[in-house]
Amino acid sequence: MKKLLFIVSLFAIGITSVMAQNDDDDKIGDKMREYIQQKLRMNKDEARRFTPVFLQYFHDWRSALKEYRTDRILLTKKIADVQLRYRSEFRTIVGEKRGNDVFHQQRLFIKELQNLRNERLQNRPNAPRNRVNNLPD
């Protein structure tokens, strides 16, 4: 009985951590979407049409990052494939120039997020200093 309780407890903890990771991904995706919408000065109609497409793009992009994190070259190719797949949809919503700028703004958002994380780590005593998550440009 104790073993069963232990196994159920481990399972519950595992599910909780996965759910927390998904919540974090959702929060980052929402913040990235808001950042891009603001930087590209989207009107309400563009933002309304952009949101579901971007959130699906973000999900596919994160999946590629997780799946190919150990192979840098293949990761870069998969990220490019995802961007090519969504580029035409973004262009349809916000025009050709701003459709291409979505990916540039995404890179800027990631750099700002990394800088913020590094600042927080430097201000914390006894914090690990070498754990920066470099994402492909």
Short mmCIF file of C-alpha atoms in Angstrom, two decimals:
data_model
loop_
_atom_site.label_atom_id
_atom_site.label_comp_id
_atom_site.label_asym_id
_atom_site.label_seq_id
_atom_site.Cartn_x
_atom_site.Cartn_y
_atom_site.Cartn_z
CA MET A 1 0.00 0.00 0.00
CA LYS A 2 2.85 2.39 0.80
CA LYS A 3 4.44 1.68 -2.57
CA LEU A 4 1.18 2.44 -4.35
CA LEU A 5 0.80 5.70 -2.44
CA PHE A 6 4.40 6.60 -3.25
CA ILE A 7 3.89 5.90 -6.97
CA VAL A 8 0.66 7.91 -7.05
CA SER A 9 2.45 10.79 -5.29
CA LEU A 10 5.29 10.76 -7.83
CA PHE A 11 2.78 10.71 -10.68
CA ALA A 12 0.89 13.68 -9.19
CA ILE A 13 4.12 15.65 -8.74
CA GLY A 14 5.13 14.90 -12.33
CA ILE A 15 1.80 16.07 -13.71
CA THR A 16 1.95 19.23 -11.61
CA SER A 17 5.42 20.14 -12.90
CA VAL A 18 4.37 19.53 -16.52
CA MET A 19 1.28 21.70 -16.03
CA ALA A 20 3.41 24.45 -14.47
CA GLN A 21 5.80 24.32 -17.45
CA ASN A 22 2.87 24.58 -19.86
CA ASP A 23 1.52 27.56 -17.90
CA ASP A 24 4.93 29.24 -18.11
CA ASP A 25 5.04 28.60 -21.87
CA ASP A 26 1.55 30.06 -22.24
CA LYS A 27 2.51 33.16 -20.23
CA ILE A 28 5.65 33.70 -22.29
CA GLY A 29 3.70 33.20 -25.51
CA ASP A 30 1.09 35.73 -24.43
CA LYS A 31 3.74 38.29 -23.43
CA MET A 32 5.61 37.74 -26.69
CA ARG A 33 2.37 38.18 -28.67
CA GLU A 34 1.56 41.42 -26.82
CA TYR A 35 5.11 42.70 -27.37
CA ILE A 36 4.99 41.96 -31.11
CA GLN A 37 1.53 43.49 -31.50
CA GLN A 38 2.69 46.65 -29.76
CA LYS A 39 5.97 46.92 -31.70
CA LEU A 40 4.23 46.37 -35.05
CA ARG A 41 1.47 48.84 -34.08
CA MET A 42 -1.34 46.45 -34.98
CA ASN A 43 -4.87 47.78 -34.97
CA LYS A 44 -7.61 45.86 -33.15
CA ASP A 45 -8.70 43.89 -36.22
CA GLU A 46 -5.12 42.87 -37.04
CA ALA A 47 -4.49 41.91 -33.41
CA ARG A 48 -7.70 39.86 -33.30
CA ARG A 49 -6.74 37.91 -36.44
CA PHE A 50 -3.05 37.68 -35.46
CA THR A 51 -3.58 36.18 -31.99
CA PRO A 52 -4.72 32.63 -32.84
CA VAL A 53 -2.21 32.28 -35.67
CA PHE A 54 0.65 33.51 -33.50
CA LEU A 55 -0.27 31.27 -30.58
CA GLN A 56 -0.26 28.23 -32.88
CA TYR A 57 3.07 29.39 -34.35
CA PHE A 58 4.47 29.81 -30.84
CA HIS A 59 3.34 26.30 -29.89
CA ASP A 60 4.98 24.81 -33.01
CA TRP A 61 8.13 26.87 -32.43
CA ARG A 62 8.41 25.72 -28.78
CA SER A 63 7.81 22.11 -29.81
CA ALA A 64 10.68 22.33 -32.30
CA LEU A 65 12.94 23.84 -29.62
CA LYS A 66 12.18 21.03 -27.21
CA GLU A 67 12.39 18.23 -29.76
CA TYR A 68 15.65 19.25 -31.47
CA ARG A 69 17.54 20.95 -28.65
CA THR A 70 20.45 18.50 -28.84
CA ASP A 71 21.13 19.00 -32.58
CA ARG A 72 21.84 22.67 -33.25
CA ILE A 73 21.87 22.40 -37.07
CA LEU A 74 18.65 20.42 -37.25
CA LEU A 75 17.07 22.80 -34.72
CA THR A 76 17.93 25.78 -36.91
CA LYS A 77 16.41 24.04 -39.94
CA LYS A 78 13.20 23.13 -38.09
CA ILE A 79 12.80 26.67 -36.74
CA ALA A 80 13.24 28.02 -40.29
CA ASP A 81 10.64 25.52 -41.53
CA VAL A 82 8.15 26.69 -38.90
CA GLN A 83 8.80 30.33 -39.75
CA LEU A 84 8.35 29.70 -43.47
CA ARG A 85 5.09 27.88 -42.80
CA TYR A 86 3.65 30.82 -40.83
CA ARG A 87 5.20 33.72 -42.75
CA SER A 88 2.49 33.80 -45.42
CA GLU A 89 -0.25 33.81 -42.77
CA PHE A 90 1.40 36.70 -40.93
CA ARG A 91 1.81 38.59 -44.21
CA THR A 92 -1.88 38.11 -45.01
CA ILE A 93 -2.84 39.61 -41.65
CA VAL A 94 -0.41 42.54 -41.31
CA GLY A 95 1.14 43.01 -44.75
CA GLU A 96 4.41 41.85 -46.26
CA LYS A 97 6.87 44.10 -44.38
CA ARG A 98 5.34 43.68 -40.94
CA GLY A 99 4.76 39.97 -41.62
CA ASN A 100 8.52 39.54 -41.94
CA ASP A 101 9.12 41.78 -38.91
CA VAL A 102 7.23 39.35 -36.65
CA PHE A 103 10.31 37.12 -36.50
CA HIS A 104 12.66 40.07 -35.94
CA GLN A 105 10.51 41.30 -33.05
CA GLN A 106 10.43 37.77 -31.65
CA ARG A 107 14.26 37.71 -31.56
CA LEU A 108 14.31 41.13 -29.85
CA PHE A 109 11.81 39.90 -27.25
CA ILE A 110 13.96 36.83 -26.54
CA LYS A 111 17.09 38.97 -26.16
CA GLU A 112 15.29 41.29 -23.74
CA LEU A 113 14.04 38.29 -21.78
CA GLN A 114 17.57 36.83 -21.61
CA ASN A 115 19.01 40.18 -20.51
CA LEU A 116 16.37 40.49 -17.79
CA ARG A 117 17.11 36.95 -16.60
CA ASN A 118 20.87 37.64 -16.54
CA GLU A 119 20.35 40.84 -14.53
CA ARG A 120 18.24 38.99 -12.00
CA LEU A 121 20.83 36.22 -11.70
CA GLN A 122 23.63 38.73 -11.18
CA ASN A 123 21.70 40.47 -8.42
CA ARG A 124 21.11 37.21 -6.56
CA PRO A 125 23.85 35.99 -4.22
CA ASN A 126 25.12 32.46 -4.91
CA ALA A 127 23.23 32.28 -8.20
CA PRO A 128 24.48 30.10 -11.05
CA ARG A 129 26.02 32.40 -13.65
CA ASN A 130 26.47 30.18 -16.68
CA ARG A 131 22.94 28.92 -17.38
CA VAL A 132 21.84 31.19 -20.20
CA ASN A 133 19.41 29.56 -22.60
CA ASN A 134 20.68 30.54 -26.05
CA LEU A 135 18.02 30.27 -28.71
CA PRO A 136 18.74 30.32 -32.43
CA ASP A 137 18.30 33.63 -34.23
#
